[in-house]
Tab-separated table of C-alpha atoms in Angstrom:
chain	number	residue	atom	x	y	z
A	1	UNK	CA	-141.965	43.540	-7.174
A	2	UNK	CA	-138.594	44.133	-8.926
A	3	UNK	CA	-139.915	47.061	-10.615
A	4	UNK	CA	-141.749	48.694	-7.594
A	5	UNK	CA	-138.488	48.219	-5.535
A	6	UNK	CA	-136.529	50.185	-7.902
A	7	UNK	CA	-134.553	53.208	-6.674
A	8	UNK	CA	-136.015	54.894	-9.222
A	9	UNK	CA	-139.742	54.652	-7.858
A	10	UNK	CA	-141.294	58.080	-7.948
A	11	UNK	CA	-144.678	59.327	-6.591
A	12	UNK	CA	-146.094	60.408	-2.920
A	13	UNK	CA	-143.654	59.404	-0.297
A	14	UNK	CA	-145.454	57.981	2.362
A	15	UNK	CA	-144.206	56.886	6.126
A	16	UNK	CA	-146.879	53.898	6.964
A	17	UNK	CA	-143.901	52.001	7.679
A	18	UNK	CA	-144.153	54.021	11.135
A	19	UNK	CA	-147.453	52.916	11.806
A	20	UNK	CA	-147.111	49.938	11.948
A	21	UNK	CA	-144.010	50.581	14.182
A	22	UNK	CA	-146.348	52.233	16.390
A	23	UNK	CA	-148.744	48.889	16.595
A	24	UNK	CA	-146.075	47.073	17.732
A	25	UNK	CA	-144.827	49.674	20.195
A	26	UNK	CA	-148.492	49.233	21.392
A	27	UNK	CA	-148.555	45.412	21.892
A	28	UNK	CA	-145.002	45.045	23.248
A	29	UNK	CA	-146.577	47.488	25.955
A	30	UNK	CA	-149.777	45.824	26.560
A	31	UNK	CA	-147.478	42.191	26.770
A	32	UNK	CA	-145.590	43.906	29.267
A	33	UNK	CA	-148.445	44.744	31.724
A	34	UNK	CA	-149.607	41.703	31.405
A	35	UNK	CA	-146.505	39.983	32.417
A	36	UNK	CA	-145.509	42.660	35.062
A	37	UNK	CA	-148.417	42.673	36.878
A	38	UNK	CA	-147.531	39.832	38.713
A	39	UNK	CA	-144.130	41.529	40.004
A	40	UNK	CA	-146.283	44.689	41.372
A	41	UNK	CA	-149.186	42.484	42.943
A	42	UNK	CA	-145.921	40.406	44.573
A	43	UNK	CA	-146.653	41.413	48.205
A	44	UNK	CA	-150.209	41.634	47.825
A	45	UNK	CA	-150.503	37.951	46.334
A	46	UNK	CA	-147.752	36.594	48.839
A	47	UNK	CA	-149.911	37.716	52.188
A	48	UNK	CA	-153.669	36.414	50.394
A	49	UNK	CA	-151.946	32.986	49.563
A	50	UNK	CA	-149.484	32.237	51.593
A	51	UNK	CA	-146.640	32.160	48.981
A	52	UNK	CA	-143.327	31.668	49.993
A	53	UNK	CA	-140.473	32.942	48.000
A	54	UNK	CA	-140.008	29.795	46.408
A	55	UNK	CA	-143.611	29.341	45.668
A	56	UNK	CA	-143.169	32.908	43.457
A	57	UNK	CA	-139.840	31.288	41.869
A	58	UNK	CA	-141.427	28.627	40.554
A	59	UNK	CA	-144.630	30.685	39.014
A	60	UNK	CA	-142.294	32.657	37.528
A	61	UNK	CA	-139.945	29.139	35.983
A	62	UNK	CA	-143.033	28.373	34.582
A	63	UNK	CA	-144.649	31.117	33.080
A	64	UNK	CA	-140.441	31.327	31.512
A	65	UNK	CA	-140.186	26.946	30.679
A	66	UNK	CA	-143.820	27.568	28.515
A	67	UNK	CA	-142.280	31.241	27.199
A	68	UNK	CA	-139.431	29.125	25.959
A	69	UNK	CA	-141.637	26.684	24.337
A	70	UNK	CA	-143.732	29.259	23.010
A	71	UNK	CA	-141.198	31.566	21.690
A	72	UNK	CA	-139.685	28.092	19.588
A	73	UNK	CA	-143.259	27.371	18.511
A	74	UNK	CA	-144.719	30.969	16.924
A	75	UNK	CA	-141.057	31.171	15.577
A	76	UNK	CA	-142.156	28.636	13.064
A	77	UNK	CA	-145.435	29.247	12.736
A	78	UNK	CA	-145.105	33.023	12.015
A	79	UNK	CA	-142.600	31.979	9.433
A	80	UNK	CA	-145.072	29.611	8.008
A	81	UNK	CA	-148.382	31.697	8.031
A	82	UNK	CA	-147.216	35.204	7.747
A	83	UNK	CA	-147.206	38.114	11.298
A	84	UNK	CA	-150.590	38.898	10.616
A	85	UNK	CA	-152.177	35.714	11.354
A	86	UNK	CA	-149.460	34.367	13.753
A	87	UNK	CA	-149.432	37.896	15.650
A	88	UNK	CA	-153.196	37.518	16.058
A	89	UNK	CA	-152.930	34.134	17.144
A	90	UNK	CA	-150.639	34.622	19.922
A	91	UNK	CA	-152.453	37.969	21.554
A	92	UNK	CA	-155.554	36.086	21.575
A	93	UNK	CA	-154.151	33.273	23.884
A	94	UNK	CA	-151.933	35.670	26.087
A	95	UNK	CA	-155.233	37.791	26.858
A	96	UNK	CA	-157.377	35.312	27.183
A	97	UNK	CA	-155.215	33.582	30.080
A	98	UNK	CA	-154.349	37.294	31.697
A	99	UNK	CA	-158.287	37.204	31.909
A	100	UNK	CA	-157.955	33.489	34.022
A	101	UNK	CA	-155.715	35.244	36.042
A	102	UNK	CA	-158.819	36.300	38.021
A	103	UNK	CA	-160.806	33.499	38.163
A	104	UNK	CA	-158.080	31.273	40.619
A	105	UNK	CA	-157.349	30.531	44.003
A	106	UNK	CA	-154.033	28.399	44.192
A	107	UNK	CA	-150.830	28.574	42.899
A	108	UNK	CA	-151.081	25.319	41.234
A	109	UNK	CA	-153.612	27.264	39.182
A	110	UNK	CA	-151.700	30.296	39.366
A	111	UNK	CA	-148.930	28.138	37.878
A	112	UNK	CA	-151.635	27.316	34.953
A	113	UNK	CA	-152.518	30.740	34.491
A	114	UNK	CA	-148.691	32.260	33.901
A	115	UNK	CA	-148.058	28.996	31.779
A	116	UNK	CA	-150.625	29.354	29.280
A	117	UNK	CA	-149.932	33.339	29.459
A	118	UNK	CA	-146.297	32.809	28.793
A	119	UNK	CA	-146.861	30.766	25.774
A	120	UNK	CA	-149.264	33.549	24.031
A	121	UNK	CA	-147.131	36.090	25.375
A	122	UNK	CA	-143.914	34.787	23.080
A	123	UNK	CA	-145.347	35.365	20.385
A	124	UNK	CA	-145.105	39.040	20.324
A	125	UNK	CA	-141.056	39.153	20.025
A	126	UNK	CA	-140.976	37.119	16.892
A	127	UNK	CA	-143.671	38.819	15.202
A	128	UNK	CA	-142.316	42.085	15.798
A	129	UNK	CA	-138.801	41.441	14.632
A	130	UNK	CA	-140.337	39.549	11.452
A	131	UNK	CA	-142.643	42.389	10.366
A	132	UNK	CA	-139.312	44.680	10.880
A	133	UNK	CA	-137.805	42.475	8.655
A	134	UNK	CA	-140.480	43.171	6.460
A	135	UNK	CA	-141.060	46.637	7.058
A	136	UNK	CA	-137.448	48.365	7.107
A	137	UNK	CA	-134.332	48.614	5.567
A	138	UNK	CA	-131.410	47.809	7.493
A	139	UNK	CA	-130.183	51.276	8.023
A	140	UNK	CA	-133.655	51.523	9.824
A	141	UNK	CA	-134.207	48.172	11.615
A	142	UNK	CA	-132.574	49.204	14.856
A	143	UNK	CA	-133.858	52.461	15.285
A	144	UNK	CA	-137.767	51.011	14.631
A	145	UNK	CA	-136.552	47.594	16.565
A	146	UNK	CA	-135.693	50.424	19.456
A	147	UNK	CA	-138.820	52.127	19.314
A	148	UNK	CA	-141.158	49.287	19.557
A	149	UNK	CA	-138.854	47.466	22.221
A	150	UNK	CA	-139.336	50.935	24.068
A	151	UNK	CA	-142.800	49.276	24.706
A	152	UNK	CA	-141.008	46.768	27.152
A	153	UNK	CA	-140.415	49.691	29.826
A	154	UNK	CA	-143.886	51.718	28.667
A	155	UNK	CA	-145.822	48.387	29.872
A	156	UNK	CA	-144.195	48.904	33.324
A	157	UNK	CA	-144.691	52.237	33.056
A	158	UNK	CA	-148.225	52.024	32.756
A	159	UNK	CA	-149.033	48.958	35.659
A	160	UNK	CA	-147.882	50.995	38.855
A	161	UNK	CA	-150.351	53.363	37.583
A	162	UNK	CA	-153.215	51.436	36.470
A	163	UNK	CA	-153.049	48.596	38.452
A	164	UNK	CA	-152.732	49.220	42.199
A	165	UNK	CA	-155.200	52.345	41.444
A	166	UNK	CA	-158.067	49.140	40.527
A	167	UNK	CA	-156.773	46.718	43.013
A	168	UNK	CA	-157.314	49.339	45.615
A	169	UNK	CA	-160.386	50.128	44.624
A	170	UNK	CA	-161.950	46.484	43.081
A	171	UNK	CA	-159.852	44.302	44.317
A	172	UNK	CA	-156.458	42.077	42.638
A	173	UNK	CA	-158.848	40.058	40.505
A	174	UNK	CA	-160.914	43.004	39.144
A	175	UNK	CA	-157.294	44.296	37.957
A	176	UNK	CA	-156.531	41.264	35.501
A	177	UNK	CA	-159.605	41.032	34.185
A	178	UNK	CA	-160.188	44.810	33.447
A	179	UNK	CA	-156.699	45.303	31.566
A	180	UNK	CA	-157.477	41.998	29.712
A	181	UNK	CA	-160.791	42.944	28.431
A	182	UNK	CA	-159.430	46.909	27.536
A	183	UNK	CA	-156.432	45.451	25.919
A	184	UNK	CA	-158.122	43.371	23.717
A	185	UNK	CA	-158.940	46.388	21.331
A	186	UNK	CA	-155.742	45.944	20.032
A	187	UNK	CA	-156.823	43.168	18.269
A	188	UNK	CA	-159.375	44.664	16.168
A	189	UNK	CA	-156.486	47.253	15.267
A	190	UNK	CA	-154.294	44.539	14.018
A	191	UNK	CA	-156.418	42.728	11.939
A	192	UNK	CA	-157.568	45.492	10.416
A	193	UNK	CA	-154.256	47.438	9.272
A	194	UNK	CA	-151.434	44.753	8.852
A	195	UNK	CA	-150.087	43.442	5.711
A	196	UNK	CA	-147.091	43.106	3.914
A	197	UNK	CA	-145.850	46.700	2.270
A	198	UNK	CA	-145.891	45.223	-1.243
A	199	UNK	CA	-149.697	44.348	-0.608
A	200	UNK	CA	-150.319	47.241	1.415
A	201	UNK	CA	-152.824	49.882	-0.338
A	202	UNK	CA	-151.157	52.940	2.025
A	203	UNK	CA	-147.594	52.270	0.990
A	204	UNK	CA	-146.598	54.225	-2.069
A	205	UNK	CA	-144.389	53.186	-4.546
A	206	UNK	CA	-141.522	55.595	-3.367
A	207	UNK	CA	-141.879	53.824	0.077
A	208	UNK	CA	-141.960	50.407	-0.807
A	209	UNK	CA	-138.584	51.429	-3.045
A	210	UNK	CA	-137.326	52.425	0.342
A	211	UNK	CA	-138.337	49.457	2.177
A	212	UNK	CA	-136.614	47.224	-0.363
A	213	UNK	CA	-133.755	49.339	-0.830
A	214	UNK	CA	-130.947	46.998	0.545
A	215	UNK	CA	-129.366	44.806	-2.596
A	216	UNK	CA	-130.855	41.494	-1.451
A	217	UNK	CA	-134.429	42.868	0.073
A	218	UNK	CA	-136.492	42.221	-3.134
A	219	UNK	CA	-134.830	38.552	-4.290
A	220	UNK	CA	-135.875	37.600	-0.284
A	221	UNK	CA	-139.029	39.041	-0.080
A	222	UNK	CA	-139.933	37.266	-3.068
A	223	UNK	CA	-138.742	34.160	-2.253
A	224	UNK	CA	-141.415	31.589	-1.124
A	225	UNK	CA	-141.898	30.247	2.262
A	226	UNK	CA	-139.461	27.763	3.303
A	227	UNK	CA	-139.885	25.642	6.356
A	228	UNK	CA	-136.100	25.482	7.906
A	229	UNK	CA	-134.737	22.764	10.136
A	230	UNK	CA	-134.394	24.282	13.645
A	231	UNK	CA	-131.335	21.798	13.875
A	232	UNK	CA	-129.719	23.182	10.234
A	233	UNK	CA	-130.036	26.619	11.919
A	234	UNK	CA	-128.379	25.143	15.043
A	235	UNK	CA	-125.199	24.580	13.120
A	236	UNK	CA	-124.832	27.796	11.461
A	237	UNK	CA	-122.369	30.128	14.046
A	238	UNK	CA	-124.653	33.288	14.039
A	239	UNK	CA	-127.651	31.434	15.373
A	240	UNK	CA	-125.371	30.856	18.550
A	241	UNK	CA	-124.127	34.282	18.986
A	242	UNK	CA	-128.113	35.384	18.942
A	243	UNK	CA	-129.123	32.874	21.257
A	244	UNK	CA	-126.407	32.669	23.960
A	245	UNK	CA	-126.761	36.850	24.076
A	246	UNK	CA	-130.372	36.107	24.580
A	247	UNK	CA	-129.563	33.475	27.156
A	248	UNK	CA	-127.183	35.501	28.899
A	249	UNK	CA	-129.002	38.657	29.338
A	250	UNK	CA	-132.737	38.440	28.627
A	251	UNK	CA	-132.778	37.146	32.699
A	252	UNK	CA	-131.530	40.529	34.163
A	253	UNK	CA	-135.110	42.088	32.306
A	254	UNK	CA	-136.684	39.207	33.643
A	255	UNK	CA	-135.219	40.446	37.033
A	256	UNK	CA	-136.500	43.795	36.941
A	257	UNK	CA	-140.112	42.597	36.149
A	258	UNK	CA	-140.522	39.976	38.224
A	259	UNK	CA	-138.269	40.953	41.531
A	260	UNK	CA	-138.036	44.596	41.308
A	261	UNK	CA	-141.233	46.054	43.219
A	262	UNK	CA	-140.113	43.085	46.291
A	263	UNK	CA	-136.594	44.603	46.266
A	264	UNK	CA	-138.084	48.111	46.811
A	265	UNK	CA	-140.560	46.451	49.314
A	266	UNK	CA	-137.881	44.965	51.049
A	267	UNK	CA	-135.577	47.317	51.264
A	268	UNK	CA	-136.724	50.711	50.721
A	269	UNK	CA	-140.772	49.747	52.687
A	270	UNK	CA	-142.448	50.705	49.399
A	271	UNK	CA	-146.146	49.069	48.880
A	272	UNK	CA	-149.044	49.346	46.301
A	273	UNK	CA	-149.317	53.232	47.382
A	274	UNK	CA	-145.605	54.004	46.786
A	275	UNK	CA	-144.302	51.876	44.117
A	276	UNK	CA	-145.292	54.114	41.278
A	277	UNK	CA	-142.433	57.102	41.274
A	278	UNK	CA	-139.695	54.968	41.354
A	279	UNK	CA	-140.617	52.339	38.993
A	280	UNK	CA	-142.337	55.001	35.971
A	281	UNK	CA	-138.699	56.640	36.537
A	282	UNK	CA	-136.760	53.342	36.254
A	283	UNK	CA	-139.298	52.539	33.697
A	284	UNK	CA	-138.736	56.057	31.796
A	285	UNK	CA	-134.976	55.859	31.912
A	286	UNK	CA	-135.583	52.469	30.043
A	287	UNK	CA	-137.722	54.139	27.477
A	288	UNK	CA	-134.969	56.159	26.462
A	289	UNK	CA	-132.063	53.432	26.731
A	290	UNK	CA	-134.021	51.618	23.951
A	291	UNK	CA	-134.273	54.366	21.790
A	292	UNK	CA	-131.186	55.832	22.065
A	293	UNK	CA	-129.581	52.429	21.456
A	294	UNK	CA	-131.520	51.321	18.409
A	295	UNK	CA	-130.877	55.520	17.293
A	296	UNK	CA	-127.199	54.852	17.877
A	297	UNK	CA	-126.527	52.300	16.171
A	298	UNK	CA	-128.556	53.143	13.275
A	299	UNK	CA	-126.529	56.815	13.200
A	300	UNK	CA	-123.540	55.506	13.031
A	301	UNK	CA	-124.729	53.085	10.061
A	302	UNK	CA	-125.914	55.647	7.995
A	303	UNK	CA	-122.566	57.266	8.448
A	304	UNK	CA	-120.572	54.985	6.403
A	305	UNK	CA	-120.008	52.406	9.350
A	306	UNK	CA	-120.953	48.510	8.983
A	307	UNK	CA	-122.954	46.702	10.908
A	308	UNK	CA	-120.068	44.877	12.559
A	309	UNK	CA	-118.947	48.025	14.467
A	310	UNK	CA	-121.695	50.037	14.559
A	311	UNK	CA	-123.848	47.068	17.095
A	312	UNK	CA	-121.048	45.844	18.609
A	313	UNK	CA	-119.447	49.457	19.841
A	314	UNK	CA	-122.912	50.281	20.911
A	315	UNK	CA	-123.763	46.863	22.598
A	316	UNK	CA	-120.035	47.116	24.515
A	317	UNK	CA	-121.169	50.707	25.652
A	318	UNK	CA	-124.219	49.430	27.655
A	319	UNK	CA	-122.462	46.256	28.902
A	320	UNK	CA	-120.434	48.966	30.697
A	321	UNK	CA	-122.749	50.892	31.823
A	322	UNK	CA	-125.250	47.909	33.645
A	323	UNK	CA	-121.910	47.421	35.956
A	324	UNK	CA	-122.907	49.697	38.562
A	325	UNK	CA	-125.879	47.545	39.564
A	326	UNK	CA	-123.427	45.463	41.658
A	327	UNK	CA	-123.730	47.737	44.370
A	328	UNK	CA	-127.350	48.557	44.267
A	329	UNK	CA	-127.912	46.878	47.273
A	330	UNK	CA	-125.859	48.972	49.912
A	331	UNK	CA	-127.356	52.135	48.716
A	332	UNK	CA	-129.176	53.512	51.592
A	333	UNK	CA	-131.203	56.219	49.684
A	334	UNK	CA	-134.222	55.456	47.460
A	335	UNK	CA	-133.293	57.704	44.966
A	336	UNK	CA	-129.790	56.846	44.642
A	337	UNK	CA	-130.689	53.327	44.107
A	338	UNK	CA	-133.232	54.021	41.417
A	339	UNK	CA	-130.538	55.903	39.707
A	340	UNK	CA	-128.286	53.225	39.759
A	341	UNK	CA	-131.099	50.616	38.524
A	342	UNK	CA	-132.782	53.038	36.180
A	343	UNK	CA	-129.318	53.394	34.183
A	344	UNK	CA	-128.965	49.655	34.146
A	345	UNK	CA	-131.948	49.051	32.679
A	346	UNK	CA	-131.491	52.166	30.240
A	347	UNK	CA	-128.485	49.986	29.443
A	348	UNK	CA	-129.892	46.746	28.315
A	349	UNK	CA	-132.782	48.023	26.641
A	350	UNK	CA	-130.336	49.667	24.711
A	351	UNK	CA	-128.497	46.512	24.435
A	352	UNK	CA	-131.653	44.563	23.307
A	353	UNK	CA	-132.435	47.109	20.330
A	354	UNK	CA	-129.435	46.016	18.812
A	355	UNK	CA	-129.155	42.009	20.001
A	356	UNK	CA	-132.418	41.427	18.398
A	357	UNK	CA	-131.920	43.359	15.339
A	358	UNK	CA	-129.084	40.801	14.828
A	359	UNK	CA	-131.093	38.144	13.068
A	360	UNK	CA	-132.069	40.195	9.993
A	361	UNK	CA	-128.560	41.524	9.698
A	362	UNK	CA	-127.207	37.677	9.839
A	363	UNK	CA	-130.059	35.977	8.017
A	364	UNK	CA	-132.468	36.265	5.363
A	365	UNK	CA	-135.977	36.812	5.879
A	366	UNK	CA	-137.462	33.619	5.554
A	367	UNK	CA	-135.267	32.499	8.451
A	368	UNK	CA	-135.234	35.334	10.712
A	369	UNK	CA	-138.540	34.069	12.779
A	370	UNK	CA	-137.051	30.713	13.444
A	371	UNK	CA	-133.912	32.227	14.588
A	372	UNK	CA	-135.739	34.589	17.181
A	373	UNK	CA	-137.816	31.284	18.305
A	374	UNK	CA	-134.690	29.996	19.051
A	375	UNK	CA	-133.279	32.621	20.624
A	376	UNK	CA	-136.211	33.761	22.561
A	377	UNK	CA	-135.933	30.139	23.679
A	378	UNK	CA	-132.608	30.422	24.730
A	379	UNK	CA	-133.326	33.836	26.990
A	380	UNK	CA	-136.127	31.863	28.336
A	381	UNK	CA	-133.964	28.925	29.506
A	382	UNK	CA	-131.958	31.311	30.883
A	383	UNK	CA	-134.360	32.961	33.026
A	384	UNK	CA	-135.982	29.843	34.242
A	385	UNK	CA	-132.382	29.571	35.592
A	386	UNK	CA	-132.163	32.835	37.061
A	387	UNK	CA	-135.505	32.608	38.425
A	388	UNK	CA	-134.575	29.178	40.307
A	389	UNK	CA	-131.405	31.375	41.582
A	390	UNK	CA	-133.428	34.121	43.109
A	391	UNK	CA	-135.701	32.207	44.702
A	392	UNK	CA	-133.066	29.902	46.602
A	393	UNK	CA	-131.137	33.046	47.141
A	394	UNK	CA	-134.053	35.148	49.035
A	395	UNK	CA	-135.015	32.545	50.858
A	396	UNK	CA	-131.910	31.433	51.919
A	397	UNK	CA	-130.185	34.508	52.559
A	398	UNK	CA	-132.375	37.553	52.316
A	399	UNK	CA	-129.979	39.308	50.127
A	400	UNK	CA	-130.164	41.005	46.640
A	401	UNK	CA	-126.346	41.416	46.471
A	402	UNK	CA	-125.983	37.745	44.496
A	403	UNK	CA	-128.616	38.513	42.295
A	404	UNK	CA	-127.066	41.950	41.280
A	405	UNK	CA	-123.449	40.481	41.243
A	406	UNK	CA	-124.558	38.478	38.508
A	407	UNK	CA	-127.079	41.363	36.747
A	408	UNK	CA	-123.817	43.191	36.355
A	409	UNK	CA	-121.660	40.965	34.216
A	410	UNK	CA	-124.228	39.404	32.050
A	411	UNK	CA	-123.566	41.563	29.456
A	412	UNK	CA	-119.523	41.623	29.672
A	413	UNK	CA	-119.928	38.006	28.825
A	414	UNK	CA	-122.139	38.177	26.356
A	415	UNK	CA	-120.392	40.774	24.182
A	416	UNK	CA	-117.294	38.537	24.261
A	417	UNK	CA	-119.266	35.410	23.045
A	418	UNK	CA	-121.147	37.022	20.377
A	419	UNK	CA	-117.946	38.797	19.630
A	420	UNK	CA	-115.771	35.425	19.493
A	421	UNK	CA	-118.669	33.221	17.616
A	422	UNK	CA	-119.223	36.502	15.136
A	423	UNK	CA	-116.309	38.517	14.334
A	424	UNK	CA	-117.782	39.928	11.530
A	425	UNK	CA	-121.203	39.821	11.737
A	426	UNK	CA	-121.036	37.785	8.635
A	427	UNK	CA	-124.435	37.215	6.764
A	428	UNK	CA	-125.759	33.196	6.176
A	429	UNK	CA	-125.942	33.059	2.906
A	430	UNK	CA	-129.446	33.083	1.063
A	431	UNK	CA	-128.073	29.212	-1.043
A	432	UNK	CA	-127.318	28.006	2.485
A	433	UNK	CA	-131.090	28.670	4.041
A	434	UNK	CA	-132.563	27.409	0.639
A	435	UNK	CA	-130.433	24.103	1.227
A	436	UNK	CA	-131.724	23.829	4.306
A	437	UNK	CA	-135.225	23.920	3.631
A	438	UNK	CA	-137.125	20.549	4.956
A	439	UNK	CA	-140.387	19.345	4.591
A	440	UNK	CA	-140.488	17.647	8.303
């Protein structure tokens, strides 16, 4: 492996690396329809069953308490059994519950449904980031972390298109079980074209020098699979910075998924007719936030900068730019408020490209799973909260303007905590995850 990592590697120079960047653009989309289609069948869903906005709140806590559970479980199973297998594992369960999704009647079961869905569904964030890990160099982890993440905002892209068009037409149940069936191809993709680059018979020589490029790449993807204490991780400094950013600011995307299509309901009288223009352009605009984040960052790393300056300038960028959200709800024009939302969520997708590319800057690769299981945990505990919020909020006082106050300085505050807890962006050593490798 030593040998075939070697600067020196000569040959074809392929670009599968790509590829499989493009798979998991693909499922990060197809997780995101599944998870949004809730948010765009809102209104339709509250009038057949007699929700009440607190009834939504808490399918929504606990599709978000089993998405925490789930995002700490395939953490350390994908860094026991490799992203192939754990990837496959985890889109199996989150399509076969999107499936259930049309076989209920209450939300007790609907509860079920998003519970069991959540859990699959957190899967997909750790796998990703892992096989990035695997697949990139770090000059090139936040610009692929940026592409695939663009997936988050293609997925909503896609539902106000597909879905109302077959809810419409079939009916709301027709809808979930229709995109579960179709999505399910993906599957048979995976399987089929995933495996490490040093075992992969499409990756040349020259590539797989270029995938192991950084100094310690080879030594860690060499080193065998070590099971790490979630607490030992817990102690280390960096694992806090990840997972308090998460916590902080993985509810406002939580917000736009699950409340966004009832806040244009609400106040702008768009339905299942209507919704689409607005959200595909909020949806675009995010598109290109993650991109241009995880391109930014990734620019200025190639130019000589570290990673230390070149995340954290770009993260501090799109904390200021998510500000003007605050007043989103005393914009009287449609347009003008899907401006003001579209650049917020520009903003944190470009924020996210480069908060989760922080674990394989701070750890090595045999960690960096566990570390997004406990982050993704952490976001997930933080929506649950957020999700309680709203809830109270709309029913209580039939106002966005809380719920935007606090979209708006997330990200101020997380910047400052991951700023405070990392000044440097220093890396774990590689001795200090070996020492903490258990067997419990």
């Amino acid at each position: 492996m030593t040998a075939s990592a070697s600067p020196a590697a000569t040959g074809p120079v392929t670009r599968y690396r790509w590829v499989i960047c493009a798979l998991l653009f693909i499922a990060i989309g197809i997780n995101y329809i599944d998870r949004q289609m809730i948010g765009i069948l809102k209104p339709t869903l509250q009038s057949e069953l007699q929700w009440t906005e607190i009834d939504y709140a808490h399918i929504v806590f606990w599709f978000q308490c089993f998405y925490a559970v789930g995002f700490l479980t395939f953490g350390r199973i994908i860094d026991a059994v490799g992203v192939r297998i754990g990837y496959a594992v985890a889109f199996t369960i989150w399509t076969i519950a999107s499936i259930g999704h049309g076989l209920i009647h209450s939300v007790t079961q609907f509860a079920i449904a998003r519970s069991v869905l959540g859990f699959g569904e957190a899967g997909a964030f750790p796998a990703s980031l892992k096989a990035v890990s695997e697949w990139f160099p770090q000059k090139e982890r936040a610009q692929a972390v940026g592409i695939f993440n663009a997936g988050t905002a293609m997925g909503p892209i896609i539902t106000p298109l597909l879905v109302p068009a077959i809810t419409l037409a079939f009916g709301w149940r027709a809808a979930f079980i229709a995109i579960g069936i179709i999505t399910a191809l993906w599957l048979v993709a995976w399987v089929i074209m995933y495996r490490r680059p040093q075992e992969h018979p499409k990756v040349s020589p020259a590539e797989l020098a270029h995938i192991q490029s950084d100094d310690t790449s080879a030594t860690e993807t060499a080193a065998p699979t070590a099971k790490i204490s979630w607490f030992k991780l817990l102690t280390f400094r960096q694992t806090w910075a990840y997972a308090l950013g998460k916590f902080l600011t993985d509810p406002i995307w939580w917000l736009y998924l699950f409340w966004l299509p009832d806040f244009l309901h609400k106040r702008h009288g768009l339905d299942l007719k209507t919704f689409g223009p607005p959200l595909i352009a909020i949806y675009l605009l995010a598109d290109f936030g993650s991109i241009f984040g995880g391109w930014a960052s990734s620019k200025q790393l190639k130019a000589g900068r570290t990673p230390n300056a070149a995340r954290k300038s770009t993260m501090l960028m799109c904390a200021l730019l998510v500000t003007p959200i605050v007043a989103a709800q005393f914009v009287g024009n449609l347009w003008g408020a899907v401006a003001i939302i579209g650049l917020a969520a520009a903003a944190h997708q470009a924020w996210s490209a480069n908060l989760m590319t922080l674990p394989s800057d701070l750890f090595p690769k045999q960690a960096v799973a566990s570390v997004i299981g406990i982050g993704g945990m952490a976001g997930a505990i933080g929506g649950m909260l957020m999700t309680t919020y709203n809830g109270y909020i709309l029913e209580l006082f039939k106002s966005y303007q809380p719920i935007f106050f606090v979209a708006g300085s997330a990200y101020l505050i997380a910047i400052l905590v991951i700023h405070t807890l990392t000044p440097k962006l220093e890396k774990v050593p590689e001795e200090k995850i070996l020492k903490a490798k258990t067997d419990a």
